[in-house]
Amino acid sequence: MPASVPFPQPAMTGRQQQQPAGSGRSLTPLEIYSRLEKSNCGRCLLPGCLAFAAALVAGTRKPSDCPALSESERDELAQALRPRSSSPSHLQADFLDRLEEKIRAMDLAAVAPRIGATYANGLLTINSLGKDFHIDHLGRMTSQCHIIPWVRVPLLSYVTNPTHRLPTGNWISFRELEGGIDWQGLFRSRCETPLRELADDNPELLSDLVELFSGRTVQLFAADINLVLHPLPHFPVLISYQAPEEDLASNLTMLFDECCGSNLHIKSAFTLCSGLVRMFAQITRQHT
């Protein structure tokens, strides 16, 4: 691995300024950084020690992910971080821990063909929207793309899901997925409605997604565009959009192959879809 560019040394250094383990105040990235080796070795799969410190605060990494820390230092740091354990980011980190534990108990080579992935050189490779993500036997993920929680959690959840079906070509609503009824209102407000508004304001957006994310258009429903994306190999999503016309409002529906309910837990399915919509919104902001 190429040597990382060193981060600037923060003003606060030395163990005398560490956060007491019993304090109720949350640690800052700089306070965590002061406890680290500061070598930017990259063995945690992040660019450097300051990035690792920020990931600890965000709950997307844990102290044991740093090989340079001794067992006692890891325990001490975990204890210092514990006051934030009830925050959403740390609840997510706990969920990631459980997913990684499941990964460690799995035969990834045997799982790969079942879920539409490949396995080589100790890495499970999953294609998401035309981009490859690699998972090792410890559940650590690497990619040429930036890895954020809304990508990482659904990918690991997909790999560890106890059931799996191949796509059928039959499309159903989010509500019809297993557990979807309870999430339908939130799905509509966080996914379908904001995506419809994005498409209204950016008429070329959905067409652009075909090229950007290895999608394809299909002729299934009466709409201006029917776009199929594969955020996971066996998790096809159909976006059907009808633009506004005269007195008629626009309409957008997201449909799912009926296999999706067997291949991903409904909460992870929602996390994946809402993350996609946020990413599409970011794309439109960057091009306006």
C-alpha positions as MATLAB code, in Angstrom:
seq = 'MPASVPFPQPAMTGRQQQQPAGSGRSLTPLEIYSRLEKSNCGRCLLPGCLAFAAALVAGTRKPSDCPALSESERDELAQALRPRSSSPSHLQADFLDRLEEKIRAMDLAAVAPRIGATYANGLLTINSLGKDFHIDHLGRMTSQCHIIPWVRVPLLSYVTNPTHRLPTGNWISFRELEGGIDWQGLFRSRCETPLRELADDNPELLSDLVELFSGRTVQLFAADINLVLHPLPHFPVLISYQAPEEDLASNLTMLFDECCGSNLHIKSAFTLCSGLVRMFAQITRQHT';
ca = [
       0.000    0.000    0.000;
       1.420    3.415   -0.933;
       2.445    5.579    1.986;
      -0.285    7.962    3.073;
       0.277   11.693    3.156;
       0.764   12.598    6.837;
      -2.008   14.606    8.443;
      -1.074   17.835   10.235;
      -0.215   17.281   13.871;
      -3.052   18.593   16.090;
      -2.264   21.030   18.862;
      -3.414   18.600   21.541;
      -0.991   15.709   21.989;
       0.046   13.446   24.810;
      -1.863   11.110   27.038;
      -2.239   13.746   29.746;
      -5.040   15.338   27.676;
      -7.040   12.148   27.049;
     -10.730   12.105   27.828;
     -11.408   10.351   31.154;
     -13.101    7.007   30.622;
     -16.001    7.859   32.872;
     -16.736   11.288   31.425;
     -20.145   11.883   29.887;
     -18.751   14.208   27.199;
     -18.185   12.647   23.792;
     -14.632   12.363   22.546;
     -13.655   14.460   19.551;
     -11.631   13.107   16.600;
      -8.598   15.121   17.743;
      -8.812   13.670   21.247;
      -8.911   10.173   19.794;
      -6.110   11.028   17.361;
      -3.884   11.973   20.297;
      -4.093    8.354   21.497;
      -3.150    6.802   18.170;
       0.224    5.896   16.688;
      -0.088    8.654   14.031;
       1.804    6.554   11.481;
      -0.986    6.638    8.856;
      -0.086    3.011    8.086;
      -3.402    2.338    6.350;
      -3.897   -1.091    7.947;
      -7.369   -0.010    9.095;
      -8.211    0.511    5.388;
      -8.610    4.268    5.879;
      -6.305    7.030    4.545;
      -4.751    7.842    7.900;
      -5.046    8.013   11.662;
      -7.138   11.180   11.733;
      -9.623    9.592    9.331;
      -9.722    6.547   11.619;
     -10.365    8.799   14.635;
     -13.256   10.466   12.817;
     -14.640    7.041   11.878;
     -14.565    6.004   15.547;
     -16.602    9.075   16.467;
     -19.036    8.360   13.625;
     -19.374    4.761   14.770;
     -18.232    3.219   11.469;
     -14.995    1.832   12.951;
     -14.123    0.332   16.322;
     -10.854    0.436   18.318;
     -10.001   -3.172   17.436;
      -9.721   -2.117   13.777;
      -6.389   -0.423   14.628;
      -3.649   -3.101   14.795;
      -1.209   -0.643   16.397;
      -3.272   -0.323   19.584;
      -2.557   -2.748   22.407;
      -5.411   -4.708   23.912;
      -5.457   -2.453   26.965;
      -5.450    0.678   24.781;
      -8.355   -0.699   22.746;
     -10.334   -1.455   25.902;
      -9.579    1.989   27.320;
     -10.655    3.701   24.112;
     -13.812    1.597   23.839;
     -14.697    2.543   27.424;
     -14.137    6.228   26.673;
     -16.424    5.997   23.653;
     -19.132    4.144   25.556;
     -21.151    7.231   26.684;
     -22.292    7.598   23.056;
     -23.435    3.986   22.778;
     -27.118    4.959   22.646;
     -26.656    7.409   19.769;
     -27.864    6.396   16.273;
     -24.310    6.154   14.947;
     -23.273    3.758   17.695;
     -26.412    1.677   17.323;
     -25.416    1.377   13.682;
     -21.877    0.463   14.720;
     -23.266   -2.285   16.964;
     -25.288   -3.601   14.015;
     -22.141   -3.553   11.860;
     -20.314   -5.510   14.561;
     -22.991   -8.206   14.429;
     -22.834   -8.335   10.631;
     -19.037   -8.651   10.724;
     -19.327  -11.484   13.255;
     -21.624  -13.304   10.831;
     -19.164  -12.725    7.982;
     -16.332  -14.245   10.034;
     -18.379  -17.419   10.481;
     -19.207  -17.771    6.774;
     -17.547  -19.615    3.905;
     -17.416  -16.688    1.484;
     -16.259  -18.863   -1.409;
     -19.384  -21.006   -1.040;
     -21.680  -18.005   -0.592;
     -20.448  -16.094   -3.663;
     -22.254  -17.968   -6.477;
     -25.497  -18.083   -4.499;
     -25.714  -14.291   -4.182;
     -24.372  -13.324   -7.612;
     -20.901  -12.405   -6.349;
     -17.406  -13.708   -7.130;
     -14.616  -14.927   -4.867;
     -10.877  -14.763   -5.502;
      -7.718  -14.174   -3.473;
      -9.611  -14.189   -0.198;
     -12.065  -11.470   -1.254;
     -15.773  -11.613   -1.971;
     -16.550   -9.144   -4.762;
     -20.048   -7.710   -5.172;
     -21.040   -5.394   -7.983;
     -23.283   -2.514   -6.964;
     -24.504   -0.126   -9.659;
     -21.554   -1.042  -11.867;
     -18.956   -0.575   -9.100;
     -17.089   -3.423   -7.367;
     -16.955   -3.728   -3.584;
     -14.622   -6.249   -1.921;
     -15.229   -7.922    1.446;
     -12.626   -9.985    3.302;
     -13.202  -12.791    5.800;
     -13.289  -10.269    8.681;
     -16.069   -8.234    7.078;
     -13.788   -5.361    6.097;
     -14.819   -3.647    2.878;
     -12.725   -1.933    0.221;
     -13.558   -0.288   -3.086;
     -12.364    2.373   -5.469;
     -15.552    4.182   -4.420;
     -16.079    6.016   -1.153;
     -17.661    3.597    1.330;
     -20.349    5.120    3.528;
     -22.731    3.442    6.013;
     -25.754    3.357    3.694;
     -23.648    1.282    1.292;
     -21.760   -0.841    3.804;
     -24.691   -1.953    5.953;
     -26.934   -3.203    3.101;
     -24.002   -4.954    1.385;
     -23.046   -6.883    4.524;
     -26.709   -7.521    5.291;
     -27.176   -8.896    1.771;
     -24.217  -11.263    2.137;
     -25.341  -12.552    5.544;
     -29.078  -12.770    4.816;
     -30.211  -16.334    5.656;
     -32.526  -16.657    2.642;
     -31.909  -15.981   -1.033;
     -33.857  -16.155   -4.283;
     -32.987  -15.421   -7.885;
     -34.815  -12.542   -9.635;
     -38.189  -13.539  -11.044;
     -39.075  -10.627  -13.327;
     -42.227   -9.970  -11.296;
     -42.390   -6.426   -9.909;
     -44.056   -5.510   -6.613;
     -44.288   -2.374   -4.469;
     -42.185   -1.700   -1.371;
     -45.323   -2.233    0.683;
     -45.595   -5.790   -0.656;
     -42.092   -6.763    0.448;
     -41.903   -8.725    3.686;
     -42.204   -6.146    6.476;
     -42.825   -3.351    3.964;
     -46.212   -2.277    5.324;
     -44.635   -0.825    8.473;
     -42.066    1.115    6.428;
     -44.263    2.251    3.542;
     -44.999    5.761    4.841;
     -41.343    6.482    5.559;
     -40.329    4.944    2.236;
     -42.705    7.207    0.354;
     -41.550   10.371    2.151;
     -37.800    9.598    2.062;
     -37.516    7.807   -1.273;
     -40.338    8.106   -3.814;
     -41.411   11.699   -3.144;
     -37.925   13.301   -3.104;
     -36.886   11.273   -6.168;
     -40.006   12.428   -8.034;
     -39.190   16.040   -7.142;
     -35.611   15.544   -8.337;
     -36.864   14.135  -11.636;
     -39.310   17.037  -12.026;
     -36.531   19.592  -11.541;
     -33.925   17.660  -13.554;
     -35.616   16.115  -16.629;
     -32.431   14.332  -17.774;
     -31.619   12.794  -14.387;
     -33.154    9.353  -14.841;
     -31.721    8.973  -18.331;
     -28.296    9.924  -16.983;
     -28.561    7.231  -14.297;
     -28.630    4.578  -17.020;
     -25.097    5.500  -18.049;
     -23.775    6.447  -14.625;
     -24.869    3.291  -12.819;
     -25.074    0.571  -15.478;
     -28.860    0.737  -15.590;
     -31.176   -0.182  -18.420;
     -34.515    1.043  -19.693;
     -37.403   -1.369  -20.191;
     -40.836   -1.173  -21.791;
     -43.112   -2.459  -19.057;
     -45.497    0.276  -17.968;
     -47.049    3.352  -19.567;
     -44.537    5.972  -18.442;
     -41.973    8.367  -19.868;
     -39.166    6.182  -18.562;
     -38.883    2.811  -16.835;
     -35.375    2.399  -15.446;
     -33.944   -0.761  -13.866;
     -30.966   -0.472  -11.506;
     -29.096   -3.207   -9.633;
     -27.849   -1.776   -6.318;
     -27.122   -5.419   -5.441;
     -26.735   -8.365   -7.853;
     -30.066   -9.971   -6.961;
     -31.890   -6.828   -5.845;
     -33.328   -5.188   -8.993;
     -35.143   -1.872   -8.540;
     -37.480   -0.426  -11.180;
     -38.061    3.339  -11.246;
     -41.128    4.290  -13.287;
     -41.592    8.011  -13.945;
     -44.272   10.023  -15.731;
     -43.447   13.725  -16.146;
     -46.066   16.417  -15.381;
     -48.287   17.329  -18.289;
     -50.678   20.283  -18.403;
     -52.956   19.834  -15.374;
     -51.623   16.381  -14.491;
     -49.037   16.074  -11.741;
     -45.972   13.917  -12.199;
     -45.854   10.398  -10.824;
     -42.941    8.225   -9.744;
     -43.066    4.693   -8.389;
     -40.247    2.470   -7.207;
     -40.903   -1.236   -7.685;
     -38.900   -4.278   -6.653;
     -38.442   -7.748   -8.034;
     -40.360  -10.044   -5.726;
     -37.084  -11.805   -4.844;
     -35.916   -8.660   -3.013;
     -37.899   -9.439    0.119;
     -36.032  -12.742    0.454;
     -32.602  -11.275   -0.234;
     -32.475   -8.259    2.086;
     -34.079   -7.314    5.398;
     -36.652   -4.553    4.967;
     -34.715   -2.089    7.146;
     -31.592   -2.569    5.037;
     -33.717   -2.249    1.895;
     -34.986    1.114    3.133;
     -31.455    2.217    4.089;
     -30.238    1.294    0.612;
     -33.035    3.096   -1.249;
     -32.947    6.261    0.849;
     -29.175    6.368    0.433;
     -29.545    6.067   -3.332;
     -31.947    8.998   -3.433;
     -29.577   11.140   -1.365;
     -26.761   10.236   -3.728;
     -28.883   11.164   -6.763;
     -29.639   14.515   -5.109;
     -25.931   15.108   -4.570;
     -25.271   14.346   -8.238;
     -27.805   16.940   -9.350;
     -26.277   19.565   -7.039;
     -22.834   18.920   -8.486;
     -24.085   19.423  -12.038;
     -26.150   22.574  -11.527;
];
